[in-house]
């Protein structure tokens, strides 16, 4: 069984809706369990113990939300313990800017995680297209986690 963590922040519920769709996508893959956590209720141990992770944030001033950034700041010291984990990102914004997504994807690269699918940018209230894209994102993440778990260790 591989463990996928969907870590997100949301104030008005849009990113939370996307996070739940990402989780739904992971559940289409066998032998996967998923937990969905708002970042202020998560700890760096959740990051260490999962096999793969999805990061979701609203766009705040063309960047991720402060609480997401704070989580990454706290995780700096455990960076070596998460290297190589499959990861994806998704964002919700009032506009169509992908700047918040880029900020999350920069973290994926700073932490030497493995980006396994293109991220999702949702504008305004999430629509069916956004929810479908998030489900696909979750499915791709779960499949990558299974593949990594099954790969021979060196
Ligand atoms: C403090 C703050 C700053 C924001 N800055 C931006 C921004 O720079 N660009 C943008 O498109 N939307 C911006 N928004 C709008 C939110 O990203 C948008 O409403 C988002 O869908 C909220 O997600 P949530 O429902 O998960 O909280 C901002 C909202 C807040 C509260």
PDB file of C-alpha atoms and ligand atoms in Angstrom:
ATOM      1  CA  UNK A   1       0.000   0.000   0.000  1.00  0.00           C
ATOM      2  CA  UNK A   2       1.431   3.408  -0.899  1.00  0.00           C
ATOM      3  CA  UNK A   3       0.443   6.567   0.955  1.00  0.00           C
ATOM      4  CA  UNK A   4      -0.372   9.729  -0.967  1.00  0.00           C
ATOM      5  CA  UNK A   5      -0.606  13.036   0.861  1.00  0.00           C
ATOM      6  CA  UNK A   6      -2.701  15.896  -0.549  1.00  0.00           C
ATOM      7  CA  UNK A   7      -1.488  18.992   1.257  1.00  0.00           C
ATOM      8  CA  UNK A   8      -3.362  22.224   0.639  1.00  0.00           C
ATOM      9  CA  UNK A   9      -4.418  25.580   1.976  1.00  0.00           C
ATOM     10  CA  UNK A  10      -7.809  27.162   1.342  1.00  0.00           C
ATOM     11  CA  UNK A  11      -9.770  29.996   2.927  1.00  0.00           C
ATOM     12  CA  UNK A  12     -12.926  30.083   0.849  1.00  0.00           C
ATOM     13  CA  UNK A  13     -13.100  26.431  -0.196  1.00  0.00           C
ATOM     14  CA  UNK A  14     -12.027  26.435  -3.854  1.00  0.00           C
ATOM     15  CA  UNK A  15      -8.597  24.873  -3.376  1.00  0.00           C
ATOM     16  CA  UNK A  16     -10.150  22.421  -0.924  1.00  0.00           C
ATOM     17  CA  UNK A  17     -12.595  21.311  -3.654  1.00  0.00           C
ATOM     18  CA  UNK A  18      -9.642  20.784  -6.028  1.00  0.00           C
ATOM     19  CA  UNK A  19      -7.754  18.874  -3.293  1.00  0.00           C
ATOM     20  CA  UNK A  20     -10.700  16.513  -2.858  1.00  0.00           C
ATOM     21  CA  UNK A  21     -10.761  15.843  -6.615  1.00  0.00           C
ATOM     22  CA  UNK A  22      -7.037  15.080  -6.613  1.00  0.00           C
ATOM     23  CA  UNK A  23      -7.708  12.613  -3.776  1.00  0.00           C
ATOM     24  CA  UNK A  24     -10.597  11.073  -5.742  1.00  0.00           C
ATOM     25  CA  UNK A  25      -8.209  10.515  -8.668  1.00  0.00           C
ATOM     26  CA  UNK A  26      -5.710   8.691  -6.449  1.00  0.00           C
ATOM     27  CA  UNK A  27      -8.482   6.324  -5.302  1.00  0.00           C
ATOM     28  CA  UNK A  28      -8.910   5.028  -8.864  1.00  0.00           C
ATOM     29  CA  UNK A  29      -5.516   3.325  -8.485  1.00  0.00           C
ATOM     30  CA  UNK A  30      -5.263   0.049  -6.551  1.00  0.00           C
ATOM     31  CA  UNK A  31      -3.146  -0.267  -3.389  1.00  0.00           C
ATOM     32  CA  UNK A  32      -3.169   3.455  -2.689  1.00  0.00           C
ATOM     33  CA  UNK A  33      -4.348   5.186   0.446  1.00  0.00           C
ATOM     34  CA  UNK A  34      -4.715   8.948   0.510  1.00  0.00           C
ATOM     35  CA  UNK A  35      -4.929  11.581   3.208  1.00  0.00           C
ATOM     36  CA  UNK A  36      -6.056  15.127   2.538  1.00  0.00           C
ATOM     37  CA  UNK A  37      -4.639  17.655   5.005  1.00  0.00           C
ATOM     38  CA  UNK A  38      -4.927  21.399   5.322  1.00  0.00           C
ATOM     39  CA  UNK A  39      -1.365  22.578   5.682  1.00  0.00           C
ATOM     40  CA  UNK A  40      -1.858  24.209   9.082  1.00  0.00           C
ATOM     41  CA  UNK A  41      -2.894  20.789  10.472  1.00  0.00           C
ATOM     42  CA  UNK A  42       0.038  18.964   8.862  1.00  0.00           C
ATOM     43  CA  UNK A  43       3.540  18.403  10.190  1.00  0.00           C
ATOM     44  CA  UNK A  44       6.818  17.746   8.437  1.00  0.00           C
ATOM     45  CA  UNK A  45       6.449  14.129   9.601  1.00  0.00           C
ATOM     46  CA  UNK A  46       3.482  13.800   7.226  1.00  0.00           C
ATOM     47  CA  UNK A  47       5.829  14.888   4.430  1.00  0.00           C
ATOM     48  CA  UNK A  48       8.481  12.364   5.500  1.00  0.00           C
ATOM     49  CA  UNK A  49       6.105   9.421   5.886  1.00  0.00           C
ATOM     50  CA  UNK A  50       4.130   9.752   2.618  1.00  0.00           C
ATOM     51  CA  UNK A  51       5.212   8.092  -0.641  1.00  0.00           C
ATOM     52  CA  UNK A  52       3.975  10.911  -2.890  1.00  0.00           C
ATOM     53  CA  UNK A  53       2.571  14.378  -2.397  1.00  0.00           C
ATOM     54  CA  UNK A  54       0.242  16.889  -4.099  1.00  0.00           C
ATOM     55  CA  UNK A  55       0.520  20.553  -3.089  1.00  0.00           C
ATOM     56  CA  UNK A  56      -2.427  22.914  -3.563  1.00  0.00           C
ATOM     57  CA  UNK A  57      -2.699  26.614  -2.804  1.00  0.00           C
ATOM     58  CA  UNK A  58      -4.729  29.685  -3.677  1.00  0.00           C
ATOM     59  CA  UNK A  59      -2.868  32.370  -5.571  1.00  0.00           C
ATOM     60  CA  UNK A  60      -2.059  35.113  -3.062  1.00  0.00           C
ATOM     61  CA  UNK A  61      -0.301  38.121  -4.581  1.00  0.00           C
ATOM     62  CA  UNK A  62       1.081  35.968  -7.416  1.00  0.00           C
ATOM     63  CA  UNK A  63       2.553  33.439  -5.009  1.00  0.00           C
ATOM     64  CA  UNK A  64       1.450  30.476  -2.855  1.00  0.00           C
ATOM     65  CA  UNK A  65      -0.384  31.258   0.406  1.00  0.00           C
ATOM     66  CA  UNK A  66       1.834  32.226   3.348  1.00  0.00           C
ATOM     67  CA  UNK A  67       0.967  29.100   5.338  1.00  0.00           C
ATOM     68  CA  UNK A  68       2.132  26.877   2.467  1.00  0.00           C
ATOM     69  CA  UNK A  69       5.400  28.784   2.291  1.00  0.00           C
ATOM     70  CA  UNK A  70       5.755  28.476   6.079  1.00  0.00           C
ATOM     71  CA  UNK A  71       5.381  24.687   5.753  1.00  0.00           C
ATOM     72  CA  UNK A  72       8.232  24.535   3.224  1.00  0.00           C
ATOM     73  CA  UNK A  73      10.359  26.782   5.453  1.00  0.00           C
ATOM     74  CA  UNK A  74       9.842  24.380   8.372  1.00  0.00           C
ATOM     75  CA  UNK A  75      10.654  21.390   6.146  1.00  0.00           C
ATOM     76  CA  UNK A  76      14.060  22.701   5.070  1.00  0.00           C
ATOM     77  CA  UNK A  77      15.928  20.640   7.671  1.00  0.00           C
ATOM     78  CA  UNK A  78      14.318  17.356   6.520  1.00  0.00           C
ATOM     79  CA  UNK A  79      14.951  18.018   2.829  1.00  0.00           C
ATOM     80  CA  UNK A  80      17.177  14.963   2.375  1.00  0.00           C
ATOM     81  CA  UNK A  81      14.423  12.680   3.713  1.00  0.00           C
ATOM     82  CA  UNK A  82      11.959  13.512   0.940  1.00  0.00           C
ATOM     83  CA  UNK A  83      14.270  13.488  -2.086  1.00  0.00           C
ATOM     84  CA  UNK A  84      12.811  11.802  -5.148  1.00  0.00           C
ATOM     85  CA  UNK A  85       9.207  11.483  -4.002  1.00  0.00           C
ATOM     86  CA  UNK A  86       6.675  11.932  -6.830  1.00  0.00           C
ATOM     87  CA  UNK A  87       4.892  15.302  -6.560  1.00  0.00           C
ATOM     88  CA  UNK A  88       2.369  17.525  -8.355  1.00  0.00           C
ATOM     89  CA  UNK A  89       0.818  20.935  -7.735  1.00  0.00           C
ATOM     90  CA  UNK A  90      -2.497  22.713  -8.299  1.00  0.00           C
ATOM     91  CA  UNK A  91      -3.765  26.221  -7.638  1.00  0.00           C
ATOM     92  CA  UNK A  92      -6.892  28.327  -7.529  1.00  0.00           C
ATOM     93  CA  UNK A  93      -6.871  32.020  -8.390  1.00  0.00           C
ATOM     94  CA  UNK A  94      -9.215  34.893  -9.032  1.00  0.00           C
ATOM     95  CA  UNK A  95      -7.476  35.244 -12.421  1.00  0.00           C
ATOM     96  CA  UNK A  96      -5.774  32.848 -14.812  1.00  0.00           C
ATOM     97  CA  UNK A  97      -2.193  33.559 -13.708  1.00  0.00           C
ATOM     98  CA  UNK A  98       0.033  30.513 -13.190  1.00  0.00           C
ATOM     99  CA  UNK A  99       2.435  32.372 -10.872  1.00  0.00           C
ATOM    100  CA  UNK A 100       1.262  30.536  -7.735  1.00  0.00           C
ATOM    101  CA  UNK A 101       1.652  27.223  -9.554  1.00  0.00           C
ATOM    102  CA  UNK A 102       5.192  28.182 -10.534  1.00  0.00           C
ATOM    103  CA  UNK A 103       5.969  29.007  -6.886  1.00  0.00           C
ATOM    104  CA  UNK A 104       4.803  25.526  -5.805  1.00  0.00           C
ATOM    105  CA  UNK A 105       6.682  23.877  -8.657  1.00  0.00           C
ATOM    106  CA  UNK A 106       9.828  25.767  -7.641  1.00  0.00           C
ATOM    107  CA  UNK A 107       9.472  24.101  -4.231  1.00  0.00           C
ATOM    108  CA  UNK A 108       9.098  20.712  -5.920  1.00  0.00           C
ATOM    109  CA  UNK A 109      12.409  21.366  -7.561  1.00  0.00           C
ATOM    110  CA  UNK A 110      14.083  22.905  -4.452  1.00  0.00           C
ATOM    111  CA  UNK A 111      13.181  19.810  -2.414  1.00  0.00           C
ATOM    112  CA  UNK A 112      14.397  17.543  -5.257  1.00  0.00           C
ATOM    113  CA  UNK A 113      10.988  15.938  -5.569  1.00  0.00           C
ATOM    114  CA  UNK A 114      10.051  14.390  -8.904  1.00  0.00           C
ATOM    115  CA  UNK A 115       7.342  16.340 -10.768  1.00  0.00           C
ATOM    116  CA  UNK A 116       5.263  13.655 -12.460  1.00  0.00           C
ATOM    117  CA  UNK A 117       2.538  15.661 -14.240  1.00  0.00           C
ATOM    118  CA  UNK A 118       1.770  19.199 -15.390  1.00  0.00           C
ATOM    119  CA  UNK A 119       0.029  21.196 -12.671  1.00  0.00           C
ATOM    120  CA  UNK A 120      -3.531  22.517 -12.723  1.00  0.00           C
ATOM    121  CA  UNK A 121      -4.486  26.216 -12.609  1.00  0.00           C
ATOM    122  CA  UNK A 122      -8.162  26.825 -11.819  1.00  0.00           C
ATOM    123  CA  UNK A 123      -9.758  30.263 -12.196  1.00  0.00           C
ATOM    124  CA  UNK A 124     -12.700  31.274  -9.999  1.00  0.00           C
ATOM    125  CA  UNK A 125     -15.125  28.594  -8.849  1.00  0.00           C
ATOM    126  CA  UNK A 126     -13.757  25.189  -9.930  1.00  0.00           C
ATOM    127  CA  UNK A 127     -15.651  23.886 -12.987  1.00  0.00           C
ATOM    128  CA  UNK A 128     -16.034  20.338 -14.311  1.00  0.00           C
ATOM    129  CA  UNK A 129     -12.935  20.716 -16.487  1.00  0.00           C
ATOM    130  CA  UNK A 130     -10.843  21.695 -13.443  1.00  0.00           C
ATOM    131  CA  UNK A 131     -12.196  18.827 -11.370  1.00  0.00           C
ATOM    132  CA  UNK A 132     -11.483  16.329 -14.149  1.00  0.00           C
ATOM    133  CA  UNK A 133      -7.959  17.718 -14.543  1.00  0.00           C
ATOM    134  CA  UNK A 134      -7.405  17.363 -10.787  1.00  0.00           C
ATOM    135  CA  UNK A 135      -8.667  13.769 -10.800  1.00  0.00           C
ATOM    136  CA  UNK A 136      -6.205  12.983 -13.615  1.00  0.00           C
ATOM    137  CA  UNK A 137      -3.451  14.672 -11.614  1.00  0.00           C
ATOM    138  CA  UNK A 138      -4.245  12.457  -8.619  1.00  0.00           C
ATOM    139  CA  UNK A 139      -4.309   9.354 -10.775  1.00  0.00           C
ATOM    140  CA  UNK A 140      -0.928  10.191 -12.345  1.00  0.00           C
ATOM    141  CA  UNK A 141       0.559  10.855  -8.911  1.00  0.00           C
ATOM    142  CA  UNK A 142      -0.724   7.577  -7.472  1.00  0.00           C
ATOM    143  CA  UNK A 143       0.573   5.598 -10.468  1.00  0.00           C
ATOM    144  CA  UNK A 144       4.000   7.227 -10.101  1.00  0.00           C
ATOM    145  CA  UNK A 145       4.037   6.347  -6.389  1.00  0.00           C
ATOM    146  CA  UNK A 146       3.254   2.692  -7.160  1.00  0.00           C
ATOM    147  CA  UNK A 147       5.935   2.603  -9.854  1.00  0.00           C
ATOM    148  CA  UNK A 148       8.536   4.027  -7.484  1.00  0.00           C
ATOM    149  CA  UNK A 149       7.566   1.602  -4.713  1.00  0.00           C
ATOM    150  CA  UNK A 150       7.922  -1.340  -7.102  1.00  0.00           C
ATOM    151  CA  UNK A 151      11.260  -0.198  -8.595  1.00  0.00           C
ATOM    152  CA  UNK A 152      14.286  -2.190  -7.417  1.00  0.00           C
ATOM    153  CA  UNK A 153      16.173  -0.344  -4.653  1.00  0.00           C
ATOM    154  CA  UNK A 154      19.889   0.218  -5.215  1.00  0.00           C
TER     155      UNK A 154
HETATM  156  C1  LIG B   1      -4.858  37.993   0.171  1.00  0.00           C
HETATM  157  C2  LIG B   1      -5.329  37.538  -1.185  1.00  0.00           C
HETATM  158  C3  LIG B   1      -4.531  37.775  -2.298  1.00  0.00           C
HETATM  159  C4  LIG B   1      -4.940  37.345  -3.561  1.00  0.00           C
HETATM  160  N1  LIG B   1      -4.111  37.550  -4.647  1.00  0.00           N
HETATM  161  C5  LIG B   1      -4.469  37.053  -5.868  1.00  0.00           C
HETATM  162  C6  LIG B   1      -3.597  37.196  -6.988  1.00  0.00           C
HETATM  163  O1  LIG B   1      -2.508  37.776  -6.920  1.00  0.00           O
HETATM  164  N2  LIG B   1      -3.999  36.677  -8.176  1.00  0.00           N
HETATM  165  C7  LIG B   1      -5.205  36.036  -8.324  1.00  0.00           C
HETATM  166  O2  LIG B   1      -5.533  35.560  -9.423  1.00  0.00           O
HETATM  167  N3  LIG B   1      -6.055  35.885  -7.271  1.00  0.00           N
HETATM  168  C8  LIG B   1      -5.720  36.380  -6.053  1.00  0.00           C
HETATM  169  N4  LIG B   1      -6.565  36.215  -4.967  1.00  0.00           N
HETATM  170  C9  LIG B   1      -7.827  35.489  -5.157  1.00  0.00           C
HETATM  171  C10 LIG B   1      -7.724  34.026  -4.672  1.00  0.00           C
HETATM  172  O3  LIG B   1      -6.570  33.394  -5.205  1.00  0.00           O
HETATM  173  C11 LIG B   1      -8.951  33.248  -5.147  1.00  0.00           C
HETATM  174  O4  LIG B   1     -10.116  33.826  -4.613  1.00  0.00           O
HETATM  175  C12 LIG B   1      -8.889  31.775  -4.803  1.00  0.00           C
HETATM  176  O5  LIG B   1      -9.829  31.087  -5.618  1.00  0.00           O
HETATM  177  C13 LIG B   1      -9.198  31.490  -3.344  1.00  0.00           C
HETATM  178  O6  LIG B   1      -9.002  30.127  -3.088  1.00  0.00           O
HETATM  179  P1  LIG B   1      -9.664  29.405  -1.819  1.00  0.00           P
HETATM  180  O7  LIG B   1     -11.157  29.420  -2.041  1.00  0.00           O
HETATM  181  O8  LIG B   1      -9.109  28.043  -1.825  1.00  0.00           O
HETATM  182  O9  LIG B   1      -9.287  30.187  -0.580  1.00  0.00           O
HETATM  183  C14 LIG B   1      -6.187  36.678  -3.715  1.00  0.00           C
HETATM  184  C15 LIG B   1      -7.005  36.482  -2.561  1.00  0.00           C
HETATM  185  C16 LIG B   1      -6.580  36.902  -1.325  1.00  0.00           C
HETATM  186  C17 LIG B   1      -7.447  36.656  -0.108  1.00  0.00           C
END
